[in-house]
Every structure is written in C-alpha cells, then in structure tokens.
Coordinates of C-alpha atoms in Angstrom, one line a residue:
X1 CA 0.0 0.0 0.0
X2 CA 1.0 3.6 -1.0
X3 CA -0.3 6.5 1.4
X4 CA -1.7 8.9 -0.8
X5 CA -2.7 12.5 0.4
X6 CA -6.4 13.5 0.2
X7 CA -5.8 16.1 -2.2
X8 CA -3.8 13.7 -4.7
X9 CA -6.5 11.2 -4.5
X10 CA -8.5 10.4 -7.9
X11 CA -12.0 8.4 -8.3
X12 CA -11.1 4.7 -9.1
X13 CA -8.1 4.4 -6.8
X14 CA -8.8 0.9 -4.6
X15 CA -8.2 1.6 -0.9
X16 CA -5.8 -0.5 1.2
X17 CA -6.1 0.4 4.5
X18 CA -9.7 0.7 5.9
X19 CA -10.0 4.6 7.7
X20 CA -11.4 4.4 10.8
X21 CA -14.0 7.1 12.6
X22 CA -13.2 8.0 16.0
X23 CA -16.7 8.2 16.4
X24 CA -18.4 5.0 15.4
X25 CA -16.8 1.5 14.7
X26 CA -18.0 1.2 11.2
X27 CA -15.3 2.9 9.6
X28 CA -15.8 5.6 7.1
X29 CA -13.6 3.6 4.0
X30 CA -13.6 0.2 4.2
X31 CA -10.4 -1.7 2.4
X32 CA -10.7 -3.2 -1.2
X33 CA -13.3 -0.1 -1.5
X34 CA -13.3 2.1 -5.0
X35 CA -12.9 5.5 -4.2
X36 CA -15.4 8.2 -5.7
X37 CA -16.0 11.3 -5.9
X38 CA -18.2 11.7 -3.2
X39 CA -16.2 10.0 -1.2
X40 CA -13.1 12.2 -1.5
X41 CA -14.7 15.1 -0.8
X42 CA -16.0 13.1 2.5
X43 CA -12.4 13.1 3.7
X44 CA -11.6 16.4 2.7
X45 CA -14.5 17.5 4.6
X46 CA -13.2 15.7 8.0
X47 CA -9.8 16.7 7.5
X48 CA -8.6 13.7 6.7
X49 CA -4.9 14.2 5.5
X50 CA -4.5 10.7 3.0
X51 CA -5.6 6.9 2.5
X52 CA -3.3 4.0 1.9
X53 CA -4.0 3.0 -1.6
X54 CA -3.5 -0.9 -3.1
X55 CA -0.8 -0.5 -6.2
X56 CA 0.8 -3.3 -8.1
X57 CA 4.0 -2.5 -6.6
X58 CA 3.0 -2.1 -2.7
X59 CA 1.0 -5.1 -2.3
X60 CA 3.6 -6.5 0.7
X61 CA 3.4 -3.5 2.0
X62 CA 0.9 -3.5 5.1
X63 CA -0.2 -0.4 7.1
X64 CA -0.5 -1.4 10.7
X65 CA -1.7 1.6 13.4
X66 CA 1.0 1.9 16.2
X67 CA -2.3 1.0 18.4
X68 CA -4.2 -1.7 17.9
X69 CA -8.0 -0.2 16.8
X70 CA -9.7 -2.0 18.7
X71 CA -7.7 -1.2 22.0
X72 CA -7.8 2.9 20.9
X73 CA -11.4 2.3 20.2
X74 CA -11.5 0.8 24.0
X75 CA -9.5 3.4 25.4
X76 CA -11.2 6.2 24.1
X77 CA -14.2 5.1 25.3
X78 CA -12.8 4.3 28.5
X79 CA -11.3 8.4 28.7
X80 CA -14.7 9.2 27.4
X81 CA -16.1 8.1 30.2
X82 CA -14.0 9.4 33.0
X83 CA -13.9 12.9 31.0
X84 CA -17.5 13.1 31.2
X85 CA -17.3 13.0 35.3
X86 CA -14.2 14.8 35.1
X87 CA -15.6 18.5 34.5
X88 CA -19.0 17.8 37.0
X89 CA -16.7 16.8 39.7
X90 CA -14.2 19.2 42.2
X91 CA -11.8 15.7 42.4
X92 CA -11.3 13.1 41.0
X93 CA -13.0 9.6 42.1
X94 CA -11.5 6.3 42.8
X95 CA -13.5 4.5 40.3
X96 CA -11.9 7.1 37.4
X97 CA -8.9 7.0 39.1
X98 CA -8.9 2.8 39.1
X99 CA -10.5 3.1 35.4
X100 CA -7.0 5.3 34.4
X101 CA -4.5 3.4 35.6
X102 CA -5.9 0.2 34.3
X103 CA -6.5 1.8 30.8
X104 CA -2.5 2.9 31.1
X105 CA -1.5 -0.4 31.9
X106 CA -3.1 -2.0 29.0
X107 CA -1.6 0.9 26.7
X108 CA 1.8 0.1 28.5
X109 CA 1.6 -3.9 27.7
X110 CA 0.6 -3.6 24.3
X111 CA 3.8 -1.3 23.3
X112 CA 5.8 -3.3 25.4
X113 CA 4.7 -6.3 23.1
X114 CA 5.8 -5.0 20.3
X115 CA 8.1 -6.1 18.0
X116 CA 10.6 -2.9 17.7
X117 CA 9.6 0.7 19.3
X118 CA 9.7 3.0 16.5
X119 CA 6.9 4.7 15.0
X120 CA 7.0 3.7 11.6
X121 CA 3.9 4.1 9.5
X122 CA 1.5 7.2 8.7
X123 CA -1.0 7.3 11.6
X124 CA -4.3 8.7 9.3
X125 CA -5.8 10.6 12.2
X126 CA -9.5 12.1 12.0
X127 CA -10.4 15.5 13.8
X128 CA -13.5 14.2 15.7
X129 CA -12.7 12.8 19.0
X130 CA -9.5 14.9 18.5
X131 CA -8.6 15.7 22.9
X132 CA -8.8 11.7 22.6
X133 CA -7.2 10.7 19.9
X134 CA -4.2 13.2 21.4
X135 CA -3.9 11.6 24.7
X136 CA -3.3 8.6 23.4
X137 CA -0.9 9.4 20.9
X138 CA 1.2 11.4 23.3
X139 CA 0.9 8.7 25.8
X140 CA 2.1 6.2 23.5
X141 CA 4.8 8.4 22.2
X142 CA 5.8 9.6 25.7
X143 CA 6.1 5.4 26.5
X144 CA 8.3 4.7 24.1
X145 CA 11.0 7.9 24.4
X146 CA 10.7 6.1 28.3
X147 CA 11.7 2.8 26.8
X148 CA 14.6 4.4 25.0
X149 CA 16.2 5.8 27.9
X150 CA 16.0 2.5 29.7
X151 CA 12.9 3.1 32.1
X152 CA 11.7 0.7 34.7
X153 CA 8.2 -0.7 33.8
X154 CA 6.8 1.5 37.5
X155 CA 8.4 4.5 35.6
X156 CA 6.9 3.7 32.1
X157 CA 3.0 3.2 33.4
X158 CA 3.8 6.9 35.1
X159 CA 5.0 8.3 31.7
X160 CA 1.6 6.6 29.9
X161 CA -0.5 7.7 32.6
X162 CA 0.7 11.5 32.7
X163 CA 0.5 11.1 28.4
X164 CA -3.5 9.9 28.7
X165 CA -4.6 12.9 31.5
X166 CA -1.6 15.6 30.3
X167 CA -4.6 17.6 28.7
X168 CA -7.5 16.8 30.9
X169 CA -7.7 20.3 32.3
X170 CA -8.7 21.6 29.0
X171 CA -12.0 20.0 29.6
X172 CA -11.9 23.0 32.2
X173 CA -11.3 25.4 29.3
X174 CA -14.7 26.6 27.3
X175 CA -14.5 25.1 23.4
X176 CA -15.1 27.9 21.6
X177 CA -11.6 29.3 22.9
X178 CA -10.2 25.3 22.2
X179 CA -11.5 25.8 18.7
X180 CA -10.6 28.8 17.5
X181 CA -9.5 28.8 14.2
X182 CA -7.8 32.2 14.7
X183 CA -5.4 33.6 17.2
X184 CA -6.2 34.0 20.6
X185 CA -6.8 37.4 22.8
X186 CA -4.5 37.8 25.2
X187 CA -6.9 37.4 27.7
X188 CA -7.9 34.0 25.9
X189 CA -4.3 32.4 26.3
X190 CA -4.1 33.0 29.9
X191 CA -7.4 31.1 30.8
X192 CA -5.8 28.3 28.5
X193 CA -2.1 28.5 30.3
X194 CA -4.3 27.7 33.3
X195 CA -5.1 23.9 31.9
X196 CA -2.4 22.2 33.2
X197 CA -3.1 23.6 36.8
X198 CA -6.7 22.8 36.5
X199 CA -5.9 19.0 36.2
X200 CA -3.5 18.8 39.0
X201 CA -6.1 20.3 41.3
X202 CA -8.4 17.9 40.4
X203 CA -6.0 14.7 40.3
X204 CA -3.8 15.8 43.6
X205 CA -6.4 13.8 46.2
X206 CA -6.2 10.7 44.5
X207 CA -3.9 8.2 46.3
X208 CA -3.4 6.2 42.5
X209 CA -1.6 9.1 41.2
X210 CA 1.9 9.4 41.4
X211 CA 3.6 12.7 42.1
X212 CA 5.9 12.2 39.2
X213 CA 2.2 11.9 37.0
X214 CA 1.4 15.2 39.0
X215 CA 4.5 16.7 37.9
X216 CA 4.3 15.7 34.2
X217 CA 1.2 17.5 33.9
X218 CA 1.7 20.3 35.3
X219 CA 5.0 21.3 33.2
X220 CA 3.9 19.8 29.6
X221 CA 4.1 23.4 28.5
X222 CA 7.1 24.4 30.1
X223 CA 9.8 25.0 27.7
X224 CA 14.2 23.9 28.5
X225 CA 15.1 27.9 28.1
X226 CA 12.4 29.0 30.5
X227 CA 10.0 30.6 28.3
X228 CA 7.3 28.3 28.8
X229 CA 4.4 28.2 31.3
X230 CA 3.1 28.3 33.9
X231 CA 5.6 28.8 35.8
X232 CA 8.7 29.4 33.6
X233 CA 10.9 26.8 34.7
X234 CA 13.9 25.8 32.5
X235 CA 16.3 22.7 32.0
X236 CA 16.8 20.6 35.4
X237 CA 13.9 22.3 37.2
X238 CA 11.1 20.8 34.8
X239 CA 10.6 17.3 35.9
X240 CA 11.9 14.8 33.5
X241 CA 8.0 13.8 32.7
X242 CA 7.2 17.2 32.2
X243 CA 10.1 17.3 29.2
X244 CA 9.2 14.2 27.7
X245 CA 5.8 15.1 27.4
X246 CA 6.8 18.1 25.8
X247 CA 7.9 16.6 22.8
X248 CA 5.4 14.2 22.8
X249 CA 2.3 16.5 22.8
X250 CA 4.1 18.7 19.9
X251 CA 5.1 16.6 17.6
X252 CA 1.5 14.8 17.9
X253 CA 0.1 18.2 17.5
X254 CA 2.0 18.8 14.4
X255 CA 1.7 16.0 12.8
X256 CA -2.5 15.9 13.2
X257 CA -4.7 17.8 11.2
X258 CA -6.8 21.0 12.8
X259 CA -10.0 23.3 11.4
X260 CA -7.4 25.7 10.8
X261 CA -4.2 24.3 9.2
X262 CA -3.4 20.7 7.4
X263 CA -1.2 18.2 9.3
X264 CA 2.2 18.9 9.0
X265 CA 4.5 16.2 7.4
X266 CA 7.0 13.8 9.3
X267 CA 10.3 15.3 8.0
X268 CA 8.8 18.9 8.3
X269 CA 8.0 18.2 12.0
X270 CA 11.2 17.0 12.8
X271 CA 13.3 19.3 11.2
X272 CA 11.2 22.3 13.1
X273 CA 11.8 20.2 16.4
X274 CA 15.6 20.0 15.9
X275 CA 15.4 23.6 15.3
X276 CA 14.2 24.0 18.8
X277 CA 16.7 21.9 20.7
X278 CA 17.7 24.0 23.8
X279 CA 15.0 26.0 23.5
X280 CA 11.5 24.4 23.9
X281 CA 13.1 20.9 24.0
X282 CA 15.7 18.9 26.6
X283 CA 18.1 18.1 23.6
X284 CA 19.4 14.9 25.0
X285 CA 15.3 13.7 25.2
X286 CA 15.2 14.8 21.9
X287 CA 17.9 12.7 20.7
X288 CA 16.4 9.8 22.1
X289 CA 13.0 10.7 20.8
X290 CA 14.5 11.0 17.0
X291 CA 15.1 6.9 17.8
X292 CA 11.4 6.0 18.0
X293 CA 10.4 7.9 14.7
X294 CA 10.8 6.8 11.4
X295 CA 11.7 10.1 9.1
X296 CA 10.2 8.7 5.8
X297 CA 7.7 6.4 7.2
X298 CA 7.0 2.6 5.3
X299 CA 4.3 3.4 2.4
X300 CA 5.2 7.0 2.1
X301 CA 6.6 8.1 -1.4
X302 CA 9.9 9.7 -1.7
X303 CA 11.4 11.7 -4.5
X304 CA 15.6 11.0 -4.8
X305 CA 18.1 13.0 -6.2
X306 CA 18.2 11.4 -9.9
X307 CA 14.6 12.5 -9.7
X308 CA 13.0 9.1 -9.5
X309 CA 9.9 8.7 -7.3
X310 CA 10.3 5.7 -4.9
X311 CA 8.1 4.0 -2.1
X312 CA 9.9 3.8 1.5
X313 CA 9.9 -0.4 2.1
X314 CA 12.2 -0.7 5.3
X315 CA 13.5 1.8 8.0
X316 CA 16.6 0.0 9.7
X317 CA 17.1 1.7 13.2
X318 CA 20.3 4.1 12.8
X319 CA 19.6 4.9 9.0
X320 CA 16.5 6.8 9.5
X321 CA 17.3 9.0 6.7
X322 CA 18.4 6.2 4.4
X323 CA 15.7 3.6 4.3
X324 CA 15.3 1.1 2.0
X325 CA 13.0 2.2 -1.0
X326 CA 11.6 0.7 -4.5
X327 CA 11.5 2.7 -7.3
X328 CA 8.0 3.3 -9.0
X329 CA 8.6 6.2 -11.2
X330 CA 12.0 6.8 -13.4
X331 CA 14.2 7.6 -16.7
X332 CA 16.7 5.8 -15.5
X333 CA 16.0 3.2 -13.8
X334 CA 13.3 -0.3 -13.7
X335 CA 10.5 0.4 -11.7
X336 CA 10.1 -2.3 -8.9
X337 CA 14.1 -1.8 -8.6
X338 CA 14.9 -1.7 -5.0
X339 CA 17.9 0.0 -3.3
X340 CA 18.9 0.1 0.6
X341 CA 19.9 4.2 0.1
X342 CA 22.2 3.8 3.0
X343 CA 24.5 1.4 1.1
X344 CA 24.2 3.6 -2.0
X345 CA 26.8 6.6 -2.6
X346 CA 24.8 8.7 -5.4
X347 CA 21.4 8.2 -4.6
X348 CA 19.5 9.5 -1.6
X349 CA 15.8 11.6 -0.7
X350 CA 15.7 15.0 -1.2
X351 CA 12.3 15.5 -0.4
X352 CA 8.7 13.3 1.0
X353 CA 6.0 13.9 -1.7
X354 CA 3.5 16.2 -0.2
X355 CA 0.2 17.7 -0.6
X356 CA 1.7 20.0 -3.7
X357 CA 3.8 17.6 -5.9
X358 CA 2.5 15.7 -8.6
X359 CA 2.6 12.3 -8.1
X360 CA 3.2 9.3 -10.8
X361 CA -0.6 8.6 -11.8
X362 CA 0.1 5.8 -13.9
X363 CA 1.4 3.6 -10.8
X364 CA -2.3 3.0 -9.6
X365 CA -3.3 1.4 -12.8

C-alpha cells in the first residue's frame, strides 16, 4: 500500500487500508473499496490528510496503526467516560482514578509487546474525538521515548498515565476558545495556560496518582530555556516527565490535522523540532525521541536526487534518513528496482511527496 494524500486522490483508486471514525466503529472507508468522488470530498470535509492506496507495486506492504483499533477504540471510550465526570466533579473519584491506571497499563503492555519501538507508518488521524485521539498518541509516544532511555516498567506506566490525562484540564477550558480557528486574545491564552493547573487540582487527592504523574502535567508546556508556562521553569527544574511530554504532545500536535491548518509532514516536523533543541526541547530527550520515529515512514513516497519517485519499504534503526525504498517512477531506472539508500553513494531523498507535488498517476493502474 501507497499513502496517498487526500488532495492527490483520484476516483477509481482501490483503498488498502480501511480509515477508521473515532466516532463509530463502522469505519468511514472500508479496504478493497473504490474511491469516488463523493467520497473524497468526504475526507476532505473531516480533514482527513491521506488513504493507503493498493498498487501493483506495494502489495507487501501492510499499514499497521501503532495502536491496535480496537484497544484505541477501548481506550477512548474508556477516557470518554471518566472525562465526562471529570468537569462535574471538584476531584477526582477512585473508580476514574482505578479506570486510568488500568487503561494505562493495557496501553503500556501492548507497546511493550511489540516487535521494535519505533513509530514507523503514517497514523491517518481524524479531527473528531481529536482531545482523545491526542492523549493517546502522546501517551504512546511519551512510552516509548521512556523505553529508549532504559525506564523501569513503575516509571513507564507513570510516563503513559501522565501522556493519557496531560490535557484533561482543558475540559476546564470553554471550546469555543479550544477551537478557535484564529489567534487567541491575550486574555484567551491565559485562561488556556491555566489547563495544566486545572488538572492537578483535580487529580492531587487521589492516592493512585503518582507525584511524578502530577508533575508531568503540570509542566507539559514548560519549555528547556524557560519561556514556557506556567511557571517558567527551565532545564533541570522541569521534571523529567514534564520534558518528555513536551515533545510528545508537539510533535502529535504537528503531525494531526486541525479546522485551521493541514497536518504537517514527518520530516517537516522534525526538522522544526531540531530547530528547537535547547530552547523548547531537553536536547538529549530529543535525541532519544528521534530513535522512535521513522523520518520517511514505510508506504510514504519519496522523490531521490536522480529525480526518480520511490516508495519507503524498510526503515533500519540508525539509518533513518536512508531507508530502504523501490523505485516506482523513473528515466533511468526499472520500476520495482529496489535499493537500501544507506548502502548507495549517489542516490539518496531530497524531499517526501507532499500535498503539492505531482505524483506518478500511472502507478495505480
């Protein structure tokens, strides 16, 4: 399967990878199904940044969600729940408190289970059930930057547990200011620097949550050079969870599609992350972080510097920017050649395929 971006897609394309709705179980797409024109403007509607499409030259190729659908679909019910008591409530309640750390656990054991820790497909993410959706991508994201420094498995269910509530006190926080599609008032952005301090009041009673959780949350926003809030803490004064999460919950952010901008691509997000090593991000987290992301994720299509297109086949851990690709559009060279770029001197990605480049049509026959 080839991910394809929404605005590239064409009527008659066959799609691989059946796109889920947050907000149902019967998915949206199913997979094997012929794409229309009604249907694409569906998924531009909902914001939907691409599908994986089936193509004669990606049919190993299998898209597999970092999280099992049916344990997200769990999950998010399970935060639906507690979210719903959250806001009527002045503390938190044992049974939600019991119902949080179970659902972190099970989060926990199935990344633990997997094969290697590195995120290495396109997530298709949906807007609806977006504060969701975001806990548990920054929880799962925040787990495995633990596993790469070598956490204990107490330390990783606090890292997953402080990912799933880091955001809870924007429940506190009215949605119209959540989903502005425009820039906030000044007197807008303080109500919403108050959200991590809204959860911690809430959550502090609880004898199930840690102190390290506590901590996480309250300093997701703070930033390593001291500029972040709400208490402007820098380096070694955050709390390690607080850093981690950091990263976590920005490059999720980034990477999602909003009502106001399209999801930003992998490489893009990265390279803007880098950029703010030292300064919104612990560098050494960072480092470790770049180790559990794929740059040019399996099924995304590449353009190299002969000018070939190519489809990304293999990441090997330590030659993230040199995966393994096969060549589906060229003057040069056979398509369905394959190369491993990091063994090969002259040939190597300049650039993803995004939203704006033209694309080989003639592939999806």
């Amino acid at each position: 399967m080839i991910f394809v971006q929404t605005n590239q897609l064409k009527p008659g394309m066959i799609v691989g990878q059946a796109v889920m709705n947050d907000v149902s179980v019967v998915p949206l797409l199913l997979a094997d199904q012929k794409l229309t024109i009604r249907y694409i403007r569906k998924l531009r509607t909902l914001n939907i940044p691409g599908v994986y499409i089936k193509t004669k030259y990606s049919e190993d190729i299998i898209a597999q969600g970092f999280v099992d659908p049916a344990l997200k679909q769990k999950i998010t019910a399970d935060l639906k729940s507690v979210c719903r008591n959250f806001v009527s409530k002045s503390a938190i309640t044992s049974s939600m408190a019991n119902t949080l750390i179970d659902v972190s656990s099970s989060l926990m054991d199935h990344i633990l289970s997997k094969d290697e820790y590195v995120l290495n497909m396109v997530e298709i993410k949906t807007f609806d059930n977006y504060t969701y959706s975001h806990c548990i991508n920054v929880a799962s994201l925040a787990t495995l930057i633990g596993i790469q420094l070598g956490y204990s498995r107490v330390s990783l269910q606090e890292l997953t547990s402080a990912g799933l509530m880091h955001d809870f006190g924007k429940l506190e926080v009215p949605i119209g200011i959540i989903n502005k599609p425009s820039s906030l008032t000044t007197e807008e952005f303080a109500i919403v620097k108050k959200h991590p301090t809204y959860a911690v009041n809430k959550l502090k009673n609880s004898m199930k949550i840690s102190l390290t959780v506590l901590d996480g949350i309250a300093s997701h926003h703070e930033k390593y050079d001291g500029t972040g809030y709400p208490n402007g803490l820098s380096g070694a004064n955050i709390p390690l969870c607080g850093r981690i999460l950091a990263i976590a919950d920005v490059y999720d952010a980034l990477t999602t599609a909003r009502s106001y901008r399209p999801a930003w691509q992998t490489k893009d997000t990265l390279d803007f992350m880098a950029s703010n090593s030292g300064t919104h991000f612990d560098p050494d987290i960072l480092n470790a972080f770049f180790k559990t992301i794929s740059v040019y994720p399996v099924g995304t299509m590449v353009k190299l510097t002969d000018d070939s297109i190519a489809l990304v086949i293999k990441n090997t851990p330590g030659c993230m920017l040199d995966p393994m690709v096969r060549i589906l559009s060229s003057k040069k060279i056979a398509s369905g050649t394959e190369f491993d770029l990091a063994k090969v001197e002259n040939l190597h990605i300049i650039k993803s395929i995004d939203a704006d480049s033209e694309i080989p049509l003639e592939i999806f026959d």
